CSV table of C-alpha atoms and ligand atoms in Angstrom, one decimal:
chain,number,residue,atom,x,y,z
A,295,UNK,CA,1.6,-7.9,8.0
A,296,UNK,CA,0.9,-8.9,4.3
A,297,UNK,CA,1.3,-6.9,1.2
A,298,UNK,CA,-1.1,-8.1,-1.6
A,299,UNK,CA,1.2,-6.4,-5.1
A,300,UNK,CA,-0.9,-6.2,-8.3
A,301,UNK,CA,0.1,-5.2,-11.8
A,302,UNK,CA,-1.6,-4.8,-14.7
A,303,UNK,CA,0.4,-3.1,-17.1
A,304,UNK,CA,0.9,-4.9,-20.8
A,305,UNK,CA,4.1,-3.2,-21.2
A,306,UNK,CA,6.5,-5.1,-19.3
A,307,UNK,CA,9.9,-4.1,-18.6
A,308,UNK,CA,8.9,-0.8,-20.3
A,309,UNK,CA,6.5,-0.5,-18.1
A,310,UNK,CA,6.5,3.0,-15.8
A,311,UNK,CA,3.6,1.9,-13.6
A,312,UNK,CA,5.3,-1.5,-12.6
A,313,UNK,CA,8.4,0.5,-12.2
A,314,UNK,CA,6.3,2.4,-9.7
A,315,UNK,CA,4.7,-0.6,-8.1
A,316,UNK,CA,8.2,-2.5,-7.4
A,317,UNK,CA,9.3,0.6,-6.2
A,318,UNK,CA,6.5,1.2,-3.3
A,319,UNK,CA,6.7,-2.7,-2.4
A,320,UNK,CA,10.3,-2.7,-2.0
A,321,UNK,CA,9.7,0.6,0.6
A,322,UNK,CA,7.3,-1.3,2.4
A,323,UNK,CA,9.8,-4.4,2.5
A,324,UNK,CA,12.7,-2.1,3.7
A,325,UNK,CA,10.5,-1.0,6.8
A,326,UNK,CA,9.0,-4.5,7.5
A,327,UNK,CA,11.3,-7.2,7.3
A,328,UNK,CA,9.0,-9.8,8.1
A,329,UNK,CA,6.1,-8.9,5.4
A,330,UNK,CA,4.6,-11.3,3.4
A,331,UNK,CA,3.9,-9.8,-0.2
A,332,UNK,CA,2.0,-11.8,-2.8
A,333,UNK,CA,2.3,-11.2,-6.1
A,334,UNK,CA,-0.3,-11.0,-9.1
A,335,UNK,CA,0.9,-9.6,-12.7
A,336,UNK,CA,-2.7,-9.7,-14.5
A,337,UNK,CA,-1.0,-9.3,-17.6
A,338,UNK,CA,0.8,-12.7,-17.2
A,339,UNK,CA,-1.7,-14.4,-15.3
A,340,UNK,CA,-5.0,-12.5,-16.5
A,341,UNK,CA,-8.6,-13.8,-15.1
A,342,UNK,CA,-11.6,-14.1,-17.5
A,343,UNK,CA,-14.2,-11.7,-18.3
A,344,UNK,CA,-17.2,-12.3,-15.3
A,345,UNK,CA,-19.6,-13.6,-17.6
A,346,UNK,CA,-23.1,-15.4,-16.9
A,347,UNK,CA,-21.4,-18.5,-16.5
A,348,UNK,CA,-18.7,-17.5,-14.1
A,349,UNK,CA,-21.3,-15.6,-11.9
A,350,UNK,CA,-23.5,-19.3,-11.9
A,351,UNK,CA,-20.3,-20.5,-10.8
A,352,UNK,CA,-21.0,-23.5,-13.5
A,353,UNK,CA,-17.5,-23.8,-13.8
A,354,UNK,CA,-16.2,-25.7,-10.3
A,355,UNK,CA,-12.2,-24.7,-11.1
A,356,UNK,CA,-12.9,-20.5,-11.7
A,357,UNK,CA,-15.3,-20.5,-9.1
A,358,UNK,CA,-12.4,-21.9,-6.8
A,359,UNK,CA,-9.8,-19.4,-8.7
A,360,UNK,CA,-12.6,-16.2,-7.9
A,361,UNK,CA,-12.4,-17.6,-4.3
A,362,UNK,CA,-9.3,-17.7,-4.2
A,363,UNK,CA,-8.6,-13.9,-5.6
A,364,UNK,CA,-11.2,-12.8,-2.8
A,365,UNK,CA,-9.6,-14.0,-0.5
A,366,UNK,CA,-5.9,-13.1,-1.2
A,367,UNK,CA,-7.4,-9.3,-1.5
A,368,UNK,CA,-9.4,-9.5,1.8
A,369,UNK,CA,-6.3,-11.4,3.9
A,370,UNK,CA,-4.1,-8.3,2.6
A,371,UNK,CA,-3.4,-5.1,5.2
A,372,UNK,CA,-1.9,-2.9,2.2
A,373,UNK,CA,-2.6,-3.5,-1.3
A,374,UNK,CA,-0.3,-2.0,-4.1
A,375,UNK,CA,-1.9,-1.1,-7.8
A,376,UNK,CA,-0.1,-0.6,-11.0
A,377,UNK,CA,-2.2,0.9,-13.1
A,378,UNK,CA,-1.9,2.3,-16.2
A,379,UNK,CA,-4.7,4.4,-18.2
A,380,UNK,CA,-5.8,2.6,-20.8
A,381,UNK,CA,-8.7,4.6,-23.3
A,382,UNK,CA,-9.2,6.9,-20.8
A,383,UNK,CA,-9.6,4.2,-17.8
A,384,UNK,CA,-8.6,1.2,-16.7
A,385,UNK,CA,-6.5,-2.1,-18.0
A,386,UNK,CA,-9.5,-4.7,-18.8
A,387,UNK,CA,-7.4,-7.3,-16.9
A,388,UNK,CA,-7.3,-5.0,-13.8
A,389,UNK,CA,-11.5,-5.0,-14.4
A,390,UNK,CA,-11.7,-8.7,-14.4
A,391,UNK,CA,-9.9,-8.5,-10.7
A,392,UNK,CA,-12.0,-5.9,-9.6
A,393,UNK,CA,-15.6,-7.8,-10.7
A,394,UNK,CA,-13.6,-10.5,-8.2
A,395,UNK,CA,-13.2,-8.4,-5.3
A,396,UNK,CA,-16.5,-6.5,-5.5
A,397,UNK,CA,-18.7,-9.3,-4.3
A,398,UNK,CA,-22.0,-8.4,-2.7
A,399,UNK,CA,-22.2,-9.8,1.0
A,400,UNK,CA,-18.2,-9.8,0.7
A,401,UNK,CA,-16.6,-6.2,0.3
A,402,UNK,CA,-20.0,-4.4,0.6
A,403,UNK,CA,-24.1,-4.8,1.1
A,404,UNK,CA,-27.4,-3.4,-0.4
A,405,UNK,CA,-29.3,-1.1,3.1
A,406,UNK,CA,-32.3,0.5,3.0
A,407,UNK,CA,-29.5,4.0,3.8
A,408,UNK,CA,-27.8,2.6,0.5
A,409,UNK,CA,-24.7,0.6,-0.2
A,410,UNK,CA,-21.8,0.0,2.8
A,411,UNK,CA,-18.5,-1.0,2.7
A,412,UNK,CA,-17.3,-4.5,4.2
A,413,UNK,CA,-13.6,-4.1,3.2
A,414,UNK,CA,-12.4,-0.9,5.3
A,415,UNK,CA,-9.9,-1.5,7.7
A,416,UNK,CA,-6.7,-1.8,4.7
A,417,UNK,CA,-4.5,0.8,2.9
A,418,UNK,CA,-4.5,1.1,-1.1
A,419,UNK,CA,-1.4,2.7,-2.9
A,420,UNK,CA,-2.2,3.0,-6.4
A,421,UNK,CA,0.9,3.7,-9.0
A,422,UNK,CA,-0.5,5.1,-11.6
A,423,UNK,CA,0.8,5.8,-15.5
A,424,UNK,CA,-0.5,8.3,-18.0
A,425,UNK,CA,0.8,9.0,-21.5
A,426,UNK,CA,-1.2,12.3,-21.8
A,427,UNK,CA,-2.2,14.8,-19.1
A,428,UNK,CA,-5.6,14.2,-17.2
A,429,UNK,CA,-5.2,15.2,-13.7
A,430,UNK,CA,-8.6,16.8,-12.7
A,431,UNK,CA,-10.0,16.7,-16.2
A,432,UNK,CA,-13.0,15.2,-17.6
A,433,UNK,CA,-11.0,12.9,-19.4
A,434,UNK,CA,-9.7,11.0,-16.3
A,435,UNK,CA,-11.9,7.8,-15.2
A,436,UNK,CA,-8.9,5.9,-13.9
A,437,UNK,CA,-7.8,7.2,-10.8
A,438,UNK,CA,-11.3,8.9,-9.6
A,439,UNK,CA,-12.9,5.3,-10.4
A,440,UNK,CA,-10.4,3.6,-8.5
A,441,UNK,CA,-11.0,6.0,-5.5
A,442,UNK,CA,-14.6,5.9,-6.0
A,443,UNK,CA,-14.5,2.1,-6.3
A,444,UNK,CA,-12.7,1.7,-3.0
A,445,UNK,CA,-14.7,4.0,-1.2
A,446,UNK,CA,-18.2,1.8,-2.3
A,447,UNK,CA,-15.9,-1.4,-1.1
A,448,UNK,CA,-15.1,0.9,2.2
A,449,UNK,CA,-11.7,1.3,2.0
A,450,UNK,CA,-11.3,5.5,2.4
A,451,UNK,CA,-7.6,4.9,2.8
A,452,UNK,CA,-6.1,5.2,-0.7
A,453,UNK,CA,-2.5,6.9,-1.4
A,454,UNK,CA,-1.5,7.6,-5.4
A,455,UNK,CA,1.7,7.9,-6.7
A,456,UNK,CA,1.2,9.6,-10.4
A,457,UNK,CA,3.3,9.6,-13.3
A,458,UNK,CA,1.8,11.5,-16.1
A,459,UNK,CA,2.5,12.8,-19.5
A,460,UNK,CA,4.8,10.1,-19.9
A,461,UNK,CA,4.1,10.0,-23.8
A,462,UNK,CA,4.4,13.9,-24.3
A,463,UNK,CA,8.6,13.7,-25.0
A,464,UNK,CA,11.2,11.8,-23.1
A,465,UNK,CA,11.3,15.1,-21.3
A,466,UNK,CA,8.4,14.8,-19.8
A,467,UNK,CA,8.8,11.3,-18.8
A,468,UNK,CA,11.9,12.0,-17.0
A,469,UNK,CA,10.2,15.0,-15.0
A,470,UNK,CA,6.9,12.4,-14.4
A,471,UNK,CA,9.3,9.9,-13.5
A,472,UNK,CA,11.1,12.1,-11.3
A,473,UNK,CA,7.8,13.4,-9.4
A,474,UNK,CA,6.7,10.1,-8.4
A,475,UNK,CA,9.8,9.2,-7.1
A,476,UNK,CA,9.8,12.0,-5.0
A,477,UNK,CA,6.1,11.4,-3.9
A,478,UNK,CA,7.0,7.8,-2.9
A,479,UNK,CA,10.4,9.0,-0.7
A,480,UNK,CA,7.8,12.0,0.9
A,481,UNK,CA,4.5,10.1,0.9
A,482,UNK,CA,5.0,6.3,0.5
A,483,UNK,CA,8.3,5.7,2.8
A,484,UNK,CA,7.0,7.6,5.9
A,485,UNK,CA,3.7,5.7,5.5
A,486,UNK,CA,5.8,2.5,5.7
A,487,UNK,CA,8.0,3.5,8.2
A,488,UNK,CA,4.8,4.0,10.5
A,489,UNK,CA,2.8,0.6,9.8
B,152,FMN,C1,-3.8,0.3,-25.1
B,152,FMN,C2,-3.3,1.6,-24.6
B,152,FMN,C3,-4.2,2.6,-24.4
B,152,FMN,C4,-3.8,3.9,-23.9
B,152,FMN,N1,-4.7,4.9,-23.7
B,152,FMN,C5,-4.3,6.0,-23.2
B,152,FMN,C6,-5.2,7.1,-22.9
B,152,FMN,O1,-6.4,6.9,-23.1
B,152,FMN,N2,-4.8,8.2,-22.4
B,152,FMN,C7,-3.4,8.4,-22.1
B,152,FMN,O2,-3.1,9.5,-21.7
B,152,FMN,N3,-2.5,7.5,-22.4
B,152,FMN,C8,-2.9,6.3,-22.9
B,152,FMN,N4,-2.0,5.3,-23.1
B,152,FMN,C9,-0.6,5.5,-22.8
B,152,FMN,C10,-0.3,4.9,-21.4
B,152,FMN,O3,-1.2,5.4,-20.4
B,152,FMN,C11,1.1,5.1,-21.0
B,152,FMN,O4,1.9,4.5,-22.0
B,152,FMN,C12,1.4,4.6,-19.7
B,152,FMN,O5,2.8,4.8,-19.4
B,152,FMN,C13,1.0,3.2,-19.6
B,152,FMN,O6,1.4,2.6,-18.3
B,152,FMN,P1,2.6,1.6,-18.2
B,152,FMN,O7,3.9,2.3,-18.7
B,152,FMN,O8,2.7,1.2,-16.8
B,152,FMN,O9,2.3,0.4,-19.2
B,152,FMN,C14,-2.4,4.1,-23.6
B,152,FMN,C15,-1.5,3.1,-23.9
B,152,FMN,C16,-1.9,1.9,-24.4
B,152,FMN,C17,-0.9,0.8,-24.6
């Protein structure tokens, strides 16, 4: 089984959503000795913006590097998501991956019945990190474009882990903190326990 681990926060070791991240990986890696996780901190390691020239693939060596960051995604059974919100959505580095992974006649194709899904068949556990609160408000297009953006790719499988209002008052931290541990002992660890 192979665990594909991506993080995109620019926060570091301050970071809640990495904190999250590790934290899901490492139940995954209790369950299943033998996994093979790969790593990708787009933070550290970002790719560039898909522009004109990267979509003529003019440039030999980030064609190759697109290839390859296809490829890690598609070879991956479960694929863990830091994310935090950034202005209301998502990290731009976490966007650069995603215009990699979302590759017509790759992860999905144009019909005549509309778009369809080529990457089902894999799990998607996304940690996610809010300052403010935004679950189920207008404000949120981070964790309803993720799920929408998975389902297009068809992968209908998709777990969250949320830790929200992190910025209110170390108060609320501790308590967002505290939920999403929970959710990954309740949610995450069974999941992992069954794969
Ligand atoms: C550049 C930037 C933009 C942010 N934008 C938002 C935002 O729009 N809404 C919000 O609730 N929090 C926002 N925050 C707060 C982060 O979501 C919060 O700090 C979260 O913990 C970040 O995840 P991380 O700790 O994994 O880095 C922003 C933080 C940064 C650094």
């Amino acid at each position: 089984m192979k665990l594909l681990h991506i993080d995109s926060s620019a926060l570091g070791a301050n970071s809640v959503s990495r904190g999250l991240s590790a934290a899901i990986v490492a139940e995954w890696k209790a369950h299943h000795p033998g996994l093979q996780v790969e790593y990708r901190d787009l933070d550290a390691e970002p790719l560039p913006h898909l522009t004109g020239a990267a979509l003529a693939k003019s440039d030999p060596a980030q064609a190759a590097e697109a290839e390859r960051v296809l490829e890690q995604f598609l070879s991956a059974d479960v694929v863990v998501i830091g994310v935090p919100m950034y202005n209301l959505s998502i990290p731009s580095t976490l966007k650069a991956w995603i215009d990699r992974i979302v590759v017509a006649g790759r992860t999905f194709r144009y019909t005549a019945e509309g778009p369809q899904g080529l990457a089902g068949g894999r799990k998607v556990i996304i940690a996610s990190a809010r300052g403010g609160l935004h679950a189920g408000a207008p404000t949120d297009f981070q964790e309803p474009y993720l799920r929408q953006l998975f389902a297009f790719i068809g992968i209908h499988d998709v777990e969250l882990v949320r830790a929200e209002g992190v910025a209110i008052s170390p108060e609320h931290r501790e308590q967002a903190l505290a939920g999403a541990r929970a959710r990954i002992d309740e949610l995450v660890q069974p999941l992992a326990k069954a794969a």
